[in-house]
Amino acid sequence: MKALRLFFLFGLLFLVTSCSFLTSSNSSEEVDAKKETGDKQSESSSEMSSLFQEGTYKWEEENMILGAMDIIEPQEGSFSFILQAYDGLNVGELSGTAEVDGDTATFTDPTNEKCKATFGWQQNQLAVDTSEACQTEENAVSFTGIYTFIQIGKQEIANPSEAEETTQSNGSDWQEALYIDASYDRGNLSISSVSEDSFQFSFDISHAGQDGELTGTAEITGDEATFQDKDDPACKGTFALLNNVVTFKEDSCVNYHGAGIEFTGSFTMTDQKPLTSTKPDPSCTAAPFHTELLKFAEQGHLKDSSVFLGMTEDELKQEKPSMTYNKDLYEGLPGFFDNKYTYLTVDQEVFNLRYNALSEGEAIPYSDLVCQFGEPDEVIFNELDNVYFHVYNSGENKLSFVSDSKEGDIKAVQLESQRSKLAH
C-alpha cells in the first residue's frame, strides 16, 4: 500500500549472538595444554576478524536511518556483506565478499568491475565508500556513509549452558519502546505496558497528507501478537517480532486511517520511550461551537438563525446578497458559498447547510466535541471527499462534524434534513 516501504532496510537488522564463543568464567584452572597452544596460534587471526565483527550496522544521520549493513561469516581474510540504503525516493542493495587487508577491506563487483567499495574504521565506526558505478539507473542510491555497530545484549553469560536459554527468551522479548517505520512521513508505533501475555500499542502514522491513529491491546503468543478492535471487530491485525523489528499486518482497519494509507509496515525499535498521547485531556470549559447547537439543529439552523433548511433560493439571495452562487457547486448541485458557509439547494430549496470551522480559528480537537456532545450516533466515511462524518441525530435533522480521520480534529459542521429530497 505504501510506496517505497523500508521493510528490507530494517528487516535485515537481525541481531547476531555469539553464544558459541562464550566460555565459563571458572574453567581456566584445568585448561588442556594443547588447546592453549591452539588458542595462541589463532590469536592473531581472531584479532583481525574481530575488526569486521559479524552483526548488523546502521547508517544514521539526524535521527534518520539511511542504510544498514550486515556482515556475515567473517573469515581470516574476508567477510560477506549485505548493504542497503534509501535516499527518500530510491532503494538500493549491494552484496558480496570483501577481502580484508589489515584494518581495511575492499570489494569489486564481479559483474561490474567499476563498482568498488572500501571498508575502514574511523573512531569505532565503519566507514563505507562506494563508487558511483555501484548506483544503477533504477536505484541511483549511494551506500557511502558511516555505519555504527548495533550492540545487542550487553549482559554477560557466566555459564555457557545458559546461552541457549537466554537466546530463546530474547526471541520473544517484546520491549516497551518507540518503533519507527521510516517509509512514512511519520511512522510511529509505541509499545507499552508489556506483560507475559499482552502489551498496549499505539499507531500514529502520516504519509502524503493521509493520517492514521490506532490504539489497543495485543495478546502475545511467543514472537507473535494479535489484536482485534472492540469497537470495530472487523479491524484486527498481527504483530511479528524479529530481532527488534516489529512487523504489523493490518486487516480492515479502514475506520482508523485515510483511504491512501494503512498501518501495515515494519517498525524498528529505537532507544526512545513510547510516545504518550498528544491529544488534549477532554475539557468542556471552552465550547468550540454554539453551546445549544444540537437543539439549534432541530430547528433547521446551523449557527446562523437567519438561514434554515427549506429556505428558498430567492429568500437566501435576499438574506445573503453577498454570497456567490454556482449552479454546479457540488456533484452537479447548485449552491451558495462564502468563506464561512456553504448552502446546497435542490428544487430551489436549501437542503444542506455547511459551516467551515477553520474560518474562525484552528480545527477543534475531537475530544472537545465528544466532551460537549457525547459520543456520536454513528461515524460515516465519505469516500468521495475522503473525510469522516461524526453524526448526531437531532429531531428530523442530522448534524455531522467533519474530520480527516476517525478521531481527527473537526474542520467543518454540516446540517441536513433526515427527510432530504436528495438521497445521499
Short mmCIF file of C-alpha atoms in Angstrom, two decimals:
data_model
loop_
_atom_site.label_atom_id
_atom_site.label_comp_id
_atom_site.label_asym_id
_atom_site.label_seq_id
_atom_site.Cartn_x
_atom_site.Cartn_y
_atom_site.Cartn_z
CA MET A 1 0.00 0.00 0.00
CA LYS A 2 2.74 2.43 0.86
CA ALA A 3 5.33 3.23 -1.79
CA LEU A 4 8.99 2.61 -1.08
CA ARG A 5 8.45 0.78 2.16
CA LEU A 6 11.75 0.23 4.01
CA PHE A 7 10.99 -3.16 5.48
CA PHE A 8 14.03 -4.52 3.65
CA LEU A 9 16.18 -1.85 5.35
CA PHE A 10 15.06 -2.75 8.80
CA GLY A 11 14.03 -6.34 8.26
CA LEU A 12 17.71 -7.17 7.93
CA LEU A 13 18.59 -5.61 11.26
CA PHE A 14 18.62 -9.12 12.76
CA LEU A 15 20.69 -9.42 15.90
CA VAL A 16 23.53 -11.95 15.74
CA THR A 17 24.51 -13.54 19.04
CA SER A 18 27.85 -15.12 19.75
CA CYS A 19 26.88 -17.71 22.30
CA SER A 20 29.10 -20.40 20.76
CA PHE A 21 32.17 -18.35 21.66
CA LEU A 22 31.24 -17.80 25.32
CA THR A 23 33.23 -19.70 27.93
CA SER A 24 32.75 -20.29 31.61
CA SER A 25 34.44 -17.83 33.98
CA ASN A 26 35.55 -20.58 36.37
CA SER A 27 37.02 -23.13 33.93
CA SER A 28 40.56 -21.72 33.48
CA GLU A 29 42.22 -23.90 36.13
CA GLU A 30 42.05 -27.13 34.07
CA VAL A 31 42.70 -25.95 30.53
CA ASP A 32 44.27 -28.57 28.30
CA ALA A 33 47.81 -27.66 27.20
CA LYS A 34 47.14 -28.47 23.54
CA LYS A 35 44.04 -26.26 23.48
CA GLU A 36 46.05 -23.40 24.99
CA THR A 37 48.66 -23.75 22.24
CA GLY A 38 45.95 -23.71 19.58
CA ASP A 39 44.39 -20.60 21.08
CA LYS A 40 47.70 -18.76 20.92
CA GLN A 41 48.20 -19.71 17.30
CA SER A 42 44.76 -18.40 16.34
CA GLU A 43 45.01 -15.22 18.41
CA SER A 44 46.36 -13.05 15.62
CA SER A 45 43.69 -14.13 13.14
CA SER A 46 40.96 -13.60 15.76
CA GLU A 47 42.13 -10.05 16.34
CA MET A 48 41.95 -9.33 12.61
CA SER A 49 38.50 -10.86 12.13
CA SER A 50 37.18 -9.02 15.18
CA LEU A 51 37.73 -5.73 13.36
CA PHE A 52 34.95 -6.72 10.99
CA GLN A 53 32.61 -8.24 13.54
CA GLU A 54 29.66 -10.31 12.44
CA GLY A 55 26.41 -8.46 13.00
CA THR A 56 24.32 -5.50 11.90
CA TYR A 57 25.47 -1.91 11.39
CA LYS A 58 23.31 1.14 10.81
CA TRP A 59 23.96 4.37 8.90
CA GLU A 60 22.09 7.12 10.72
CA GLU A 61 22.05 10.89 10.27
CA GLU A 62 19.88 13.38 12.17
CA ASN A 63 17.89 10.56 13.79
CA MET A 64 17.04 9.05 10.40
CA ILE A 65 18.30 5.61 9.37
CA LEU A 66 19.58 5.91 5.81
CA GLY A 67 21.14 2.50 5.46
CA ALA A 68 22.01 -0.82 7.04
CA MET A 69 24.79 -3.36 6.59
CA ASP A 70 25.10 -6.96 7.69
CA ILE A 71 28.49 -8.65 7.99
CA ILE A 72 28.13 -12.41 7.68
CA GLU A 73 30.64 -15.21 8.33
CA PRO A 74 33.84 -13.17 8.73
CA GLN A 75 36.97 -15.20 7.88
CA GLU A 76 40.65 -14.55 8.47
CA GLY A 77 40.97 -12.70 5.18
CA SER A 78 37.43 -11.91 4.08
CA PHE A 79 33.79 -11.40 5.06
CA SER A 80 30.43 -11.43 3.31
CA PHE A 81 28.19 -8.37 3.48
CA ILE A 82 24.80 -7.00 2.50
CA LEU A 83 24.42 -3.23 2.09
CA GLN A 84 21.08 -1.45 1.75
CA ALA A 85 20.37 2.28 1.53
CA TYR A 86 17.46 4.66 0.95
CA ASP A 87 17.64 8.28 -0.26
CA GLY A 88 13.98 9.20 0.24
CA LEU A 89 12.95 8.15 -3.27
CA ASN A 90 15.05 5.17 -4.28
CA VAL A 91 16.21 1.98 -2.63
CA GLY A 92 19.50 0.24 -3.36
CA GLU A 93 21.17 -3.02 -2.39
CA LEU A 94 24.75 -4.24 -2.78
CA SER A 95 26.14 -7.56 -1.57
CA GLY A 96 29.24 -9.65 -1.98
CA THR A 97 32.51 -10.71 -0.34
CA ALA A 98 35.14 -8.20 0.77
CA GLU A 99 38.85 -9.01 1.04
CA VAL A 100 40.49 -7.96 4.31
CA ASP A 101 43.92 -6.30 4.39
CA GLY A 102 44.84 -5.23 7.90
CA ASP A 103 42.24 -2.77 9.20
CA THR A 104 40.66 -2.16 5.80
CA ALA A 105 38.75 -4.26 3.29
CA THR A 106 37.91 -3.89 -0.38
CA PHE A 107 35.28 -5.24 -2.73
CA THR A 108 34.92 -5.33 -6.51
CA ASP A 109 31.61 -6.38 -8.03
CA PRO A 110 32.34 -9.40 -10.26
CA THR A 111 29.50 -8.40 -12.60
CA ASN A 112 30.60 -4.75 -12.78
CA GLU A 113 34.30 -4.18 -12.20
CA LYS A 114 33.79 -0.41 -11.97
CA CYS A 115 31.65 -0.91 -8.87
CA LYS A 116 34.09 -0.88 -5.95
CA ALA A 117 33.71 -0.48 -2.20
CA THR A 118 36.18 0.10 0.61
CA PHE A 119 35.62 -0.52 4.30
CA GLY A 120 37.71 1.15 7.01
CA TRP A 121 37.48 2.03 10.68
CA GLN A 122 37.08 5.59 11.96
CA GLN A 123 36.78 6.05 15.71
CA ASN A 124 34.96 2.76 16.35
CA GLN A 125 32.71 3.28 13.33
CA LEU A 126 32.88 1.57 9.98
CA ALA A 127 33.32 3.97 7.06
CA VAL A 128 31.96 2.64 3.77
CA ASP A 129 32.89 4.29 0.48
CA THR A 130 31.36 3.06 -2.78
CA SER A 131 31.97 4.21 -6.35
CA GLU A 132 29.27 5.81 -8.48
CA ALA A 133 29.26 2.72 -10.69
CA CYS A 134 27.51 0.85 -7.85
CA GLN A 135 24.47 3.02 -8.47
CA THR A 136 22.08 1.65 -11.08
CA GLU A 137 19.69 3.61 -13.29
CA GLU A 138 16.74 2.10 -11.46
CA ASN A 139 18.15 2.72 -7.98
CA ALA A 140 20.60 5.62 -8.03
CA VAL A 141 21.42 5.33 -4.34
CA SER A 142 24.82 5.82 -2.73
CA PHE A 143 25.91 3.49 0.06
CA THR A 144 28.71 5.81 1.20
CA GLY A 145 28.33 6.59 4.89
CA ILE A 146 29.42 5.91 8.44
CA TYR A 147 27.97 2.71 9.89
CA THR A 148 27.73 2.00 13.61
CA PHE A 149 27.62 -1.48 15.06
CA ILE A 150 24.36 -2.27 16.85
CA GLN A 151 25.15 -3.62 20.30
CA ILE A 152 22.92 -6.50 21.27
CA GLY A 153 22.55 -7.89 24.75
CA LYS A 154 25.33 -6.39 26.88
CA GLN A 155 24.71 -8.78 29.79
CA GLU A 156 27.43 -11.42 30.11
CA ILE A 157 26.51 -15.08 30.38
CA ALA A 158 28.61 -16.68 33.09
CA ASN A 159 27.64 -20.26 32.29
CA PRO A 160 27.69 -21.48 28.66
CA SER A 161 24.75 -23.75 29.43
CA GLU A 162 22.65 -20.60 29.97
CA ALA A 163 23.40 -19.25 26.48
CA GLU A 164 20.76 -21.26 24.64
CA GLU A 165 18.10 -20.47 27.23
CA THR A 166 18.92 -16.72 27.11
CA THR A 167 18.86 -16.66 23.30
CA GLN A 168 15.45 -18.34 23.24
CA SER A 169 14.00 -15.88 25.74
CA ASN A 170 15.31 -12.93 23.69
CA GLY A 171 13.44 -14.31 20.67
CA SER A 172 10.11 -13.28 22.20
CA ASP A 173 11.31 -10.24 24.10
CA TRP A 174 8.62 -7.65 23.50
CA GLN A 175 10.03 -4.37 24.81
CA GLU A 176 8.49 -1.05 25.73
CA ALA A 177 9.82 1.49 23.25
CA LEU A 178 9.08 3.70 20.29
CA TYR A 179 9.32 1.80 16.99
CA ILE A 180 9.65 3.67 13.68
CA ASP A 181 8.93 2.82 10.04
CA ALA A 182 10.88 5.43 8.08
CA SER A 183 8.92 4.83 4.87
CA TYR A 184 6.15 7.00 6.33
CA ASP A 185 6.42 10.77 6.71
CA ARG A 186 5.60 9.93 10.32
CA GLY A 187 5.53 6.24 11.18
CA ASN A 188 5.36 5.72 14.94
CA LEU A 189 4.42 2.58 16.83
CA SER A 190 4.55 2.80 20.62
CA ILE A 191 4.53 -0.39 22.69
CA SER A 192 3.95 -0.08 26.43
CA SER A 193 2.66 -1.96 29.50
CA VAL A 194 4.31 -5.19 28.37
CA SER A 195 3.44 -8.33 30.37
CA GLU A 196 3.91 -12.03 29.71
CA ASP A 197 0.56 -12.22 27.95
CA SER A 198 -0.08 -8.82 26.37
CA PHE A 199 1.04 -5.28 25.60
CA GLN A 200 -0.60 -1.98 24.77
CA PHE A 201 0.18 -0.27 21.46
CA SER A 202 -0.47 2.99 19.70
CA PHE A 203 -0.01 3.77 15.99
CA ASP A 204 0.49 7.37 14.85
CA ILE A 205 1.20 7.50 11.13
CA SER A 206 1.12 10.06 8.35
CA HIS A 207 2.08 9.89 4.68
CA ALA A 208 1.31 12.05 1.65
CA GLY A 209 -1.35 14.02 3.51
CA GLN A 210 -3.08 10.93 4.91
CA ASP A 211 -3.20 10.23 8.66
CA GLY A 212 -3.98 7.28 10.87
CA GLU A 213 -4.24 6.55 14.59
CA LEU A 214 -5.00 3.26 16.31
CA THR A 215 -4.64 2.11 19.91
CA GLY A 216 -5.37 -1.19 21.58
CA THR A 217 -4.12 -4.24 23.43
CA ALA A 218 -2.41 -7.16 21.71
CA GLU A 219 -2.33 -10.72 23.05
CA ILE A 220 1.15 -12.29 22.99
CA THR A 221 1.94 -15.78 21.74
CA GLY A 222 5.72 -16.11 21.59
CA ASP A 223 7.09 -13.94 18.79
CA GLU A 224 3.61 -13.04 17.56
CA ALA A 225 0.77 -10.99 18.99
CA THR A 226 -2.77 -10.50 17.75
CA PHE A 227 -5.25 -7.65 18.06
CA GLN A 228 -8.96 -7.18 17.43
CA ASP A 229 -10.66 -3.85 17.96
CA LYS A 230 -13.57 -3.89 20.40
CA ASP A 231 -15.45 -1.01 18.77
CA ASP A 232 -14.89 -2.28 15.22
CA PRO A 233 -14.43 -6.09 15.30
CA ALA A 234 -13.60 -6.15 11.59
CA CYS A 235 -10.41 -4.25 12.43
CA LYS A 236 -7.70 -6.66 13.51
CA GLY A 237 -4.05 -7.34 12.91
CA THR A 238 -0.98 -9.43 13.65
CA PHE A 239 2.33 -8.31 15.12
CA ALA A 240 5.51 -10.31 14.47
CA LEU A 241 8.76 -9.69 16.36
CA LEU A 242 12.14 -10.45 14.80
CA ASN A 243 15.27 -9.01 16.36
CA ASN A 244 13.88 -5.66 17.46
CA VAL A 245 11.84 -5.20 14.28
CA VAL A 246 8.06 -5.40 14.68
CA THR A 247 6.14 -6.17 11.51
CA PHE A 248 2.44 -5.43 11.58
CA LYS A 249 -0.14 -6.75 9.12
CA GLU A 250 -3.43 -4.87 9.16
CA ASP A 251 -6.80 -6.38 8.35
CA SER A 252 -9.71 -3.99 7.65
CA CYS A 253 -8.93 -1.05 9.95
CA VAL A 254 -10.15 1.49 7.40
CA ASN A 255 -12.12 3.44 10.00
CA TYR A 256 -8.89 4.48 11.70
CA HIS A 257 -6.90 5.91 8.79
CA GLY A 258 -7.22 7.72 5.50
CA ALA A 259 -8.00 5.87 2.29
CA GLY A 260 -4.45 6.18 0.95
CA ILE A 261 -2.61 4.80 3.98
CA GLU A 262 -2.61 1.80 6.31
CA PHE A 263 -0.83 0.56 9.43
CA THR A 264 0.89 -2.38 7.70
CA GLY A 265 4.66 -1.97 7.92
CA SER A 266 7.96 -2.87 9.56
CA PHE A 267 8.81 -0.80 12.62
CA THR A 268 12.35 -0.77 14.06
CA MET A 269 12.90 -0.31 17.77
CA THR A 270 14.59 2.91 18.89
CA ASP A 271 16.13 3.85 22.22
CA GLN A 272 13.26 6.27 22.83
CA LYS A 273 10.41 5.70 25.27
CA PRO A 274 6.88 5.04 23.97
CA LEU A 275 5.10 8.21 22.95
CA THR A 276 2.26 9.41 25.09
CA SER A 277 -0.95 10.69 23.53
CA THR A 278 -0.71 14.20 22.18
CA LYS A 279 -4.45 14.66 22.37
CA PRO A 280 -5.59 17.20 24.96
CA ASP A 281 -7.43 15.98 28.01
CA PRO A 282 -11.18 16.17 27.50
CA SER A 283 -12.47 19.51 28.72
CA CYS A 284 -15.77 21.24 28.31
CA THR A 285 -14.61 24.54 29.67
CA ALA A 286 -14.38 26.12 26.23
CA ALA A 287 -17.29 25.34 23.92
CA PRO A 288 -15.89 25.43 20.36
CA PHE A 289 -19.35 25.56 18.77
CA HIS A 290 -22.73 27.03 19.54
CA THR A 291 -23.49 25.71 23.03
CA GLU A 292 -27.06 24.85 22.03
CA LEU A 293 -26.08 23.59 18.60
CA LEU A 294 -27.96 20.27 18.80
CA LYS A 295 -31.19 21.99 19.79
CA PHE A 296 -30.45 24.67 17.21
CA ALA A 297 -30.09 21.95 14.58
CA GLU A 298 -33.54 20.56 15.44
CA GLN A 299 -34.95 23.87 14.25
CA GLY A 300 -33.06 23.59 10.96
CA HIS A 301 -30.40 26.22 11.70
CA LEU A 302 -26.60 25.97 11.79
CA LYS A 303 -25.01 28.71 13.97
CA ASP A 304 -26.90 31.35 11.97
CA SER A 305 -30.62 31.61 12.63
CA SER A 306 -31.19 33.75 9.53
CA VAL A 307 -30.77 30.72 7.25
CA PHE A 308 -32.69 27.45 7.65
CA LEU A 309 -33.36 24.16 5.91
CA GLY A 310 -36.16 24.50 3.35
CA MET A 311 -35.41 28.18 2.68
CA THR A 312 -35.95 29.10 -0.98
CA GLU A 313 -33.14 30.33 -3.20
CA ASP A 314 -34.86 33.70 -3.60
CA GLU A 315 -35.16 34.08 0.19
CA LEU A 316 -31.50 33.17 0.60
CA LYS A 317 -30.42 35.68 -2.05
CA GLN A 318 -32.29 38.40 -0.20
CA GLU A 319 -30.87 37.37 3.16
CA LYS A 320 -27.29 36.85 1.94
CA PRO A 321 -26.80 39.01 -1.18
CA SER A 322 -23.01 38.92 -0.86
CA MET A 323 -22.79 35.14 -1.23
CA THR A 324 -21.57 33.63 -4.51
CA TYR A 325 -23.96 31.41 -6.46
CA ASN A 326 -22.75 28.44 -8.52
CA LYS A 327 -25.20 26.28 -10.46
CA ASP A 328 -22.75 23.35 -10.30
CA LEU A 329 -21.22 23.77 -6.86
CA TYR A 330 -21.03 20.17 -5.66
CA GLU A 331 -21.66 17.00 -7.67
CA GLY A 332 -23.88 18.86 -10.10
CA LEU A 333 -25.91 20.57 -7.39
CA PRO A 334 -26.37 24.35 -7.22
CA GLY A 335 -25.44 26.28 -4.13
CA PHE A 336 -24.29 29.47 -2.42
CA PHE A 337 -20.99 29.95 -0.60
CA ASP A 338 -18.59 32.35 1.08
CA ASN A 339 -15.56 31.77 3.32
CA LYS A 340 -17.72 30.59 6.25
CA TYR A 341 -20.81 28.89 4.87
CA THR A 342 -21.95 26.70 2.01
CA TYR A 343 -25.64 26.13 1.25
CA LEU A 344 -26.69 23.47 -1.27
CA THR A 345 -30.12 23.52 -2.84
CA VAL A 346 -32.38 21.06 -4.61
CA ASP A 347 -35.64 22.06 -6.30
CA GLN A 348 -34.62 25.65 -5.42
CA GLU A 349 -34.77 24.92 -1.67
CA VAL A 350 -31.89 24.73 0.81
CA PHE A 351 -31.37 21.14 1.96
CA ASN A 352 -27.78 21.23 3.23
CA LEU A 353 -26.01 23.76 5.46
CA ARG A 354 -22.25 23.58 5.99
CA TYR A 355 -20.09 25.71 8.27
CA ASN A 356 -16.30 25.98 7.85
CA ALA A 357 -14.90 25.80 11.38
CA LEU A 358 -11.45 26.79 10.12
CA SER A 359 -12.78 30.20 9.12
CA GLU A 360 -12.76 31.28 12.76
CA GLY A 361 -9.64 29.54 14.04
CA GLU A 362 -7.87 26.23 14.30
CA ALA A 363 -9.58 22.89 13.95
CA ILE A 364 -11.35 21.66 17.08
CA PRO A 365 -9.90 18.60 18.93
CA TYR A 366 -12.16 15.58 18.66
CA SER A 367 -12.04 15.18 22.45
CA ASP A 368 -13.70 18.60 22.82
CA LEU A 369 -16.50 17.51 20.51
CA VAL A 370 -17.19 14.32 22.47
CA CYS A 371 -16.93 16.19 25.75
CA GLN A 372 -19.53 18.70 24.67
CA PHE A 373 -21.95 16.47 22.75
CA GLY A 374 -21.11 12.92 23.84
CA GLU A 375 -20.23 10.05 21.51
CA PRO A 376 -21.73 10.41 18.01
CA ASP A 377 -24.69 8.26 16.99
CA GLU A 378 -22.69 6.97 14.04
CA VAL A 379 -19.44 7.58 12.17
CA ILE A 380 -19.58 7.52 8.36
CA PHE A 381 -16.63 7.56 5.98
CA ASN A 382 -17.29 9.65 2.86
CA GLU A 383 -15.15 8.05 0.14
CA LEU A 384 -15.78 10.86 -2.34
CA ASP A 385 -14.36 13.58 -0.10
CA ASN A 386 -12.13 11.22 1.91
CA VAL A 387 -13.47 12.54 5.24
CA TYR A 388 -15.33 11.22 8.26
CA PHE A 389 -18.79 12.39 9.35
CA HIS A 390 -19.49 12.16 13.10
CA VAL A 391 -23.28 12.15 13.03
CA TYR A 392 -25.68 13.25 15.77
CA ASN A 393 -29.40 12.78 15.19
CA SER A 394 -31.27 15.93 16.09
CA GLY A 395 -35.00 15.53 15.60
CA GLU A 396 -35.80 15.42 11.89
CA ASN A 397 -32.32 16.63 11.05
CA LYS A 398 -28.83 15.19 11.36
CA LEU A 399 -25.81 17.18 12.45
CA SER A 400 -22.43 15.98 11.20
CA PHE A 401 -18.96 17.07 12.32
CA VAL A 402 -16.30 16.59 9.67
CA SER A 403 -12.70 15.39 10.17
CA ASP A 404 -9.93 13.87 8.07
CA SER A 405 -9.50 10.80 10.30
CA LYS A 406 -11.81 8.84 12.56
CA GLU A 407 -10.87 10.79 15.68
CA GLY A 408 -9.21 13.72 13.96
CA ASP A 409 -9.72 17.41 14.61
CA ILE A 410 -13.04 18.86 13.48
CA LYS A 411 -12.75 21.20 10.50
CA ALA A 412 -16.41 21.65 9.46
CA VAL A 413 -20.02 21.13 10.57
CA GLN A 414 -22.86 20.05 8.32
CA LEU A 415 -26.64 20.07 8.86
CA GLU A 416 -29.05 18.17 6.67
CA SER A 417 -32.66 17.07 6.89
CA GLN A 418 -33.27 13.38 7.61
CA ARG A 419 -36.03 13.66 5.06
CA SER A 420 -33.89 15.29 2.41
CA LYS A 421 -35.28 15.22 -1.10
CA LEU A 422 -31.87 14.11 -2.27
CA ALA A 423 -30.79 10.62 -1.27
CA HIS A 424 -27.17 10.55 -0.09
#
